[in-house]
Structure formats: C-alpha cells, structure tokens
Amino acid sequence: MCGIVGYTGHRQAAPILLDSLSRLEYRGYDSAGLAVRNGTALAEVVKATGKLYHLADKTDQGRALTGNCGIGHTRWATHGDPSVVNAHPHVSGNCSGSGSGAVESDVVGVHNGIIENYTELKEKLLRHGYVFYSDTDTEVAVKLVDYYYKKYKIGPVDAITRCMVRIRGSYALALMFKDYPDEIFAARKDSPMIIGIQDQESYLASDVPAILKYTRQVYYIDNLQVARVSPGKVLFYDLNGDEVSMPLTEITWDAEAAEKGGFEHFMLKEIHEQPQAVRDTLNSLVKDGRIDLSETGLTDEIIQGIEQIDIVACGSAWHVGMAAQYVIEDLAGIPVRVELASEFRYRNIPMDRKTMVIVISQSGETADSLAALRVAKERGTMTLAIVNVIGSTIAREADHVLYTLAGPEIAVATTKAYSAQLAAADVLAIHLARIREKITQEREDEMLAELALLPDKMARILEEKERLQWFSSKMANTHDIFFIGRGLDYAISLEGSLKMKEISYIHSEAYAAGELKHGTISLIETGTLVIGVLTQKELYEKTVSNMMECKSRGAYLMGITTNGNFSVEDSVNFTVYIPKTDEHFMASLAVIPLQLLGYYTSVKGAFRSSWAAARSLLKTVHWTVFRARRTP
Ligand code: BG6
C-alpha cells in the first residue's frame, strides 16, 4: 500500500521526508522517491526501487538534497511494474523518468489510489502532445493538472479542481508547482490524507504515524477538497474553488503507540495490547456501571424504532459483524443481516428509516465500506459507524459514531481493533436489549460485570502463549487448515482462518461445522489440521461429532474450549483451554489463541524459508568453491 509524505518549513526537507516515509514502511512498498524544492530552483527528483535505505543511500540520508519543501512516496505497484521509472514522484515535463536530479517540469506529484479512467485521459493528453515515460496512472494525473494549468492559465487550485471532476476512482494527491516555491497542493477522494501544523512548519501524510513525531495538530482534508499548504499555514477549497474552513484536530495517541516497543513485530505487540484496548473501549461506553452511549446520539426513541439491522464491513471487521449478529439477535431480538461492503454497495436491498446500517471499520477509510455507507444514506436509512480512527471519513459521514479506543493499529492484520470492535458491539447489543426491554436490569448488570472481567481473562490467555508457540512450530509444515464451529463459534472460526492465511500463507478455510459434510470434507486427508471452536454449550457436541468425521479421514485435531466445561481431551490431539465467560462474549477470548497461532506459524514459516534460503546459499558457495578448486 502506498504512502505519501510532505514537508514545507524552515528545515531541510529530505531527512524529514525520509524519516516520515520510514514510519509508513509497515504498509509495504516496492519503491520510493522524493522531490525537493530549494526556493525557486527546479525540483530535484530522486527515486529508488527496493527498501527505503536505497533511497537514503542515494541521497546521503537526505543531506544531498537541499531545499525546505518537498514530497515523498512509497509505492506499491498497481499500474506498471515496480521500477524506478514507475516510482513516484512523477513530473509533467518531458523526461526519462529516471529520477536523478533537477527536472524541468511545471508540476511534480505523488499519488495514492487508483484512477479508473486513466487510459481515456492518457489518450486525450497524447492528442495534446504530452509524452509519457511511465505506465502509471499517476503520471496521467500530474500531466492532466499541468494541461489545465496551462490551457486556462489558472492557479494550481483551479487546475486541480478541473482535474478532479475529470478523474474517476480514488486518489490522494500531493503536488508542487514550479511557480509556487515553498507550497504543496493536496487533493483527495476516498483515499486518506492529513495535514499537520507545528509553528512555522507544515507536514502532509497519508497516515498519522508518519508525522506523529513532529506534530499532533492535524487537519483531515475532506473528500473532494483541495488544500494549499505553506509553512505553518493551510487553506482549504471545495470543488468550486471556494475557500472553506476545516477544524484543527489534536491527535491524542502516544507517539510510542506507533513504535514496536521491544516486540519483534507490530502484530505481536498489538496482540498484547488487546486487554488495554478492550478496557479503554469498555470504559468509554460504560460509566459508573451504566451504559452511556449519549455521545453517539442514539436516543431511546431511535433504538425503539429499529426494525432491522444491517451490518456492513470488510475483512475482520465483517467477522466482528458476524459475531455481533448472534449476540444482537439473541439479546435484543432484532433481525440482523451481515453483508460484505464490497457486495452490499452493488445490491439493491430494500431498506428504510427503520433499518439501521452499522458500518464497522478500523481505519474508517476502507473504500468499499465508505461506499456502502453512502449507499445506505442515499436509501434513507439511519447509519451508525463503529470506527477506530477519530475524524476518519466514515466517522464523519455516518449519522452516529461509536468510537473504539484501540489506539493506532500498525500491523495490517488487525488484532486489537478487532477485539475493541467486538467489545463495542457487545455493549451495543446489551444496550439495545435493555432499552427494548428484552433483558432485565439485573441481567444487564451481570453481563456488564462479565465484560469488565474480559481484559484480565485475555491477559491470562496471553500468559500461556508458549504452548501455542510450541504447537505452531509442530504444525508449521501443514498445507491445509480448516477452522470449524457453529453459531458464534463459526464467526470466531472465520477470523481464525483469515489470520492464519493472511500472514502465514498457509491455505485455510473456515466452515460452519455442519456444512463441511456437503462436499468439502473430501479435502480432509491424513495430516490436515482441523481446529474446532467449542465455546457454545448447546452446539459443542455437534461440532465435536463433525471433528470426529474429520478424524476418521486422518485429520489432526485441535480444540478450543472452556476450562472444566467441556471435555474434549480424549477426542482431540491438542486442546487449548480459555477462561469461562458469558457465552455471548466468547469470541473475545477464543480469538486470542487463534491470533497467536497465526502469528507464530507465520514466524516459524519465515524462519523455515530463510533457513532453506541459507542452506541453498551454502550449497551454491560450496559448489562454486569446489568447482574453482578443480578448475586449472
Ligand atoms: C483488510 C485488513 O485489508 O482490511 C483487515 O487486512 C481489515 O485486517 C480490513 O479488517 C478492513 O479494514 P477496516 O480499516 O475497514 O477495518
């Protein structure tokens, strides 16, 4: 995933840009580049493939690039292969795109997102004499801005807005114009971008951790807005080119929250931060023993009028929706549908104001979830967002917002945001049930007391992580893993399976246990790992019998269950016990061993492949030396 940074102020820009880019490395990239302006001199562009240190080496850690204004980018190839020519920044002038020194160009820019109609725009520009050096949609965007800038002899803001109405797709753009030294122009649609201010300096970034070291005072540039950024000052414009004012927001995250803090990987750190994320989220929603959702604006009247809930999300957030479905239906008696945002947005589901659409998202920026939210609003439903990033687009556009307090989540595979979302969904379910008089005050109190105990129980599971580490090392050669469960246990299985395949690259699938026999069971063979999630009393025997069917085909069985409740040790090869809690909240505990399993299996797999690589290298060295000795 690409990253954008920018700086304009009184200090040398390049070292700051490199440092900010390094804080976005976790997002993955294949090349990187910088463009720096020194007063009125032409922009110097430097690009490199591979890791950021190549770019740092090329620029003497940024020191070789003089100038106080610049933009930087880490690229994850979408249009065109990962190469220096395709790396950003891109320029409007005619050049080789090699990114080596001062470039005669009126516009220089970097871009995140995908421009869907770039072929059509490129043809238009080719007809007007533009020459292209790269395969990227970004070069098209930069040249289109240049085209309007020159054709209508207008300023950067108007040239950019003209371009914005022609572009289809998503983008966050940061551009510098030759005639406007010390200024950066930014625009965005459905791709995040923030602008930070500190004294006489301004920073740009596609994600908060990039600039947290420098400032906590940020503006979230709105969708379809342009920002004109100069040292310590920002002006915002709408699509008509009219100036608009935007609120300054303070980021309250601790800068350390975006560092690894002694853990080997961000994912492991965030797995360990889950008790705190859940505690913080619960404390923000339950005050003095009572649920307080007043900040969301969800009144009792609104809650009483809900006839249907549609939960819409992507990835793990969708799995939270799957779990919440069982809890809300069981406690509050409201029918719940759970939809993938990427499907929901293209469906014509009948809905009205009595339907509440809940969008769940860590980032609050996921394109399909945002599009689904907008579709829901267009259809006249009421919308609630469960979001982690304060001020994100989904949070701003939803009618009601319930924030999770997981802090910044750096690892791409979510863990602590998932857990915080589950906790928030559980509180919401209890609240809906109580307001609609489906549960008594006493039952609410009991459940809140159980929720409050979850963080400590999660911490207890984490204390026993070595057992899972051992099991992961034993199973790391497995080719196929099936996660099975029924009801809420099926929702947990979905998340366990995604964690496993997303990071270990081992094929895994989650199945509703009763569905396995309808064809898929033929894939179970000797050594296939089948993990049964067994936390629901009424369903556990049925899932165990499905596991036995797998065992008779040679499967190796692991079971996750609660201590003392269900006895599976005689039936399965490896059992993980988790503490007891109210069955509605089991997902919060059962998911932790599954996250650890995914994490340790991936680490073991990485070790295996580096050991294999080292062995093959040793072999090559051995044969080279051997041959050299024999060659006269
Ligand atoms: C995916 C991530 O790309 O996006 C998942 O790998 C995440 O971990 C999903 O759940 C949705 O993201 P968000 O920010 O909308 O919760």
XYZ file of C-alpha atoms and ligand atoms in Angstrom, residues 314-318 360-366 369 394 412-414 421 498-499 502, ligand 1:
37
model
C -14.762 -5.796 5.119
C -12.299 -8.440 6.317
C -12.008 -8.869 10.070
C -14.482 -6.066 10.677
C -17.013 -8.191 8.772
C -17.630 -1.362 11.160
C -14.131 -0.208 10.213
C -10.819 0.223 11.999
C -9.454 2.841 9.624
C -12.743 4.497 8.736
C -11.383 4.824 5.214
C -11.849 1.403 3.561
C -17.154 0.295 3.489
C -16.679 7.050 7.686
C -2.040 -4.781 8.509
C -3.573 -7.930 10.013
C -5.876 -6.476 12.632
C -14.893 -3.650 17.905
C -8.241 -15.212 7.985
C -5.443 -14.529 10.476
C -3.247 -13.639 5.733
C -8.030 -5.562 5.308
C -7.177 -5.882 6.516
O -7.271 -5.193 4.232
O -8.973 -4.540 5.668
C -8.099 -6.429 7.588
O -6.218 -6.869 6.197
C -9.201 -5.406 7.901
O -7.351 -6.715 8.744
C -9.926 -4.978 6.618
O -10.116 -5.994 8.768
C -10.936 -3.855 6.829
O -10.279 -2.681 7.265
P -11.008 -1.571 8.134
O -9.988 -0.480 8.319
O -12.202 -1.106 7.330
O -11.423 -2.203 9.409
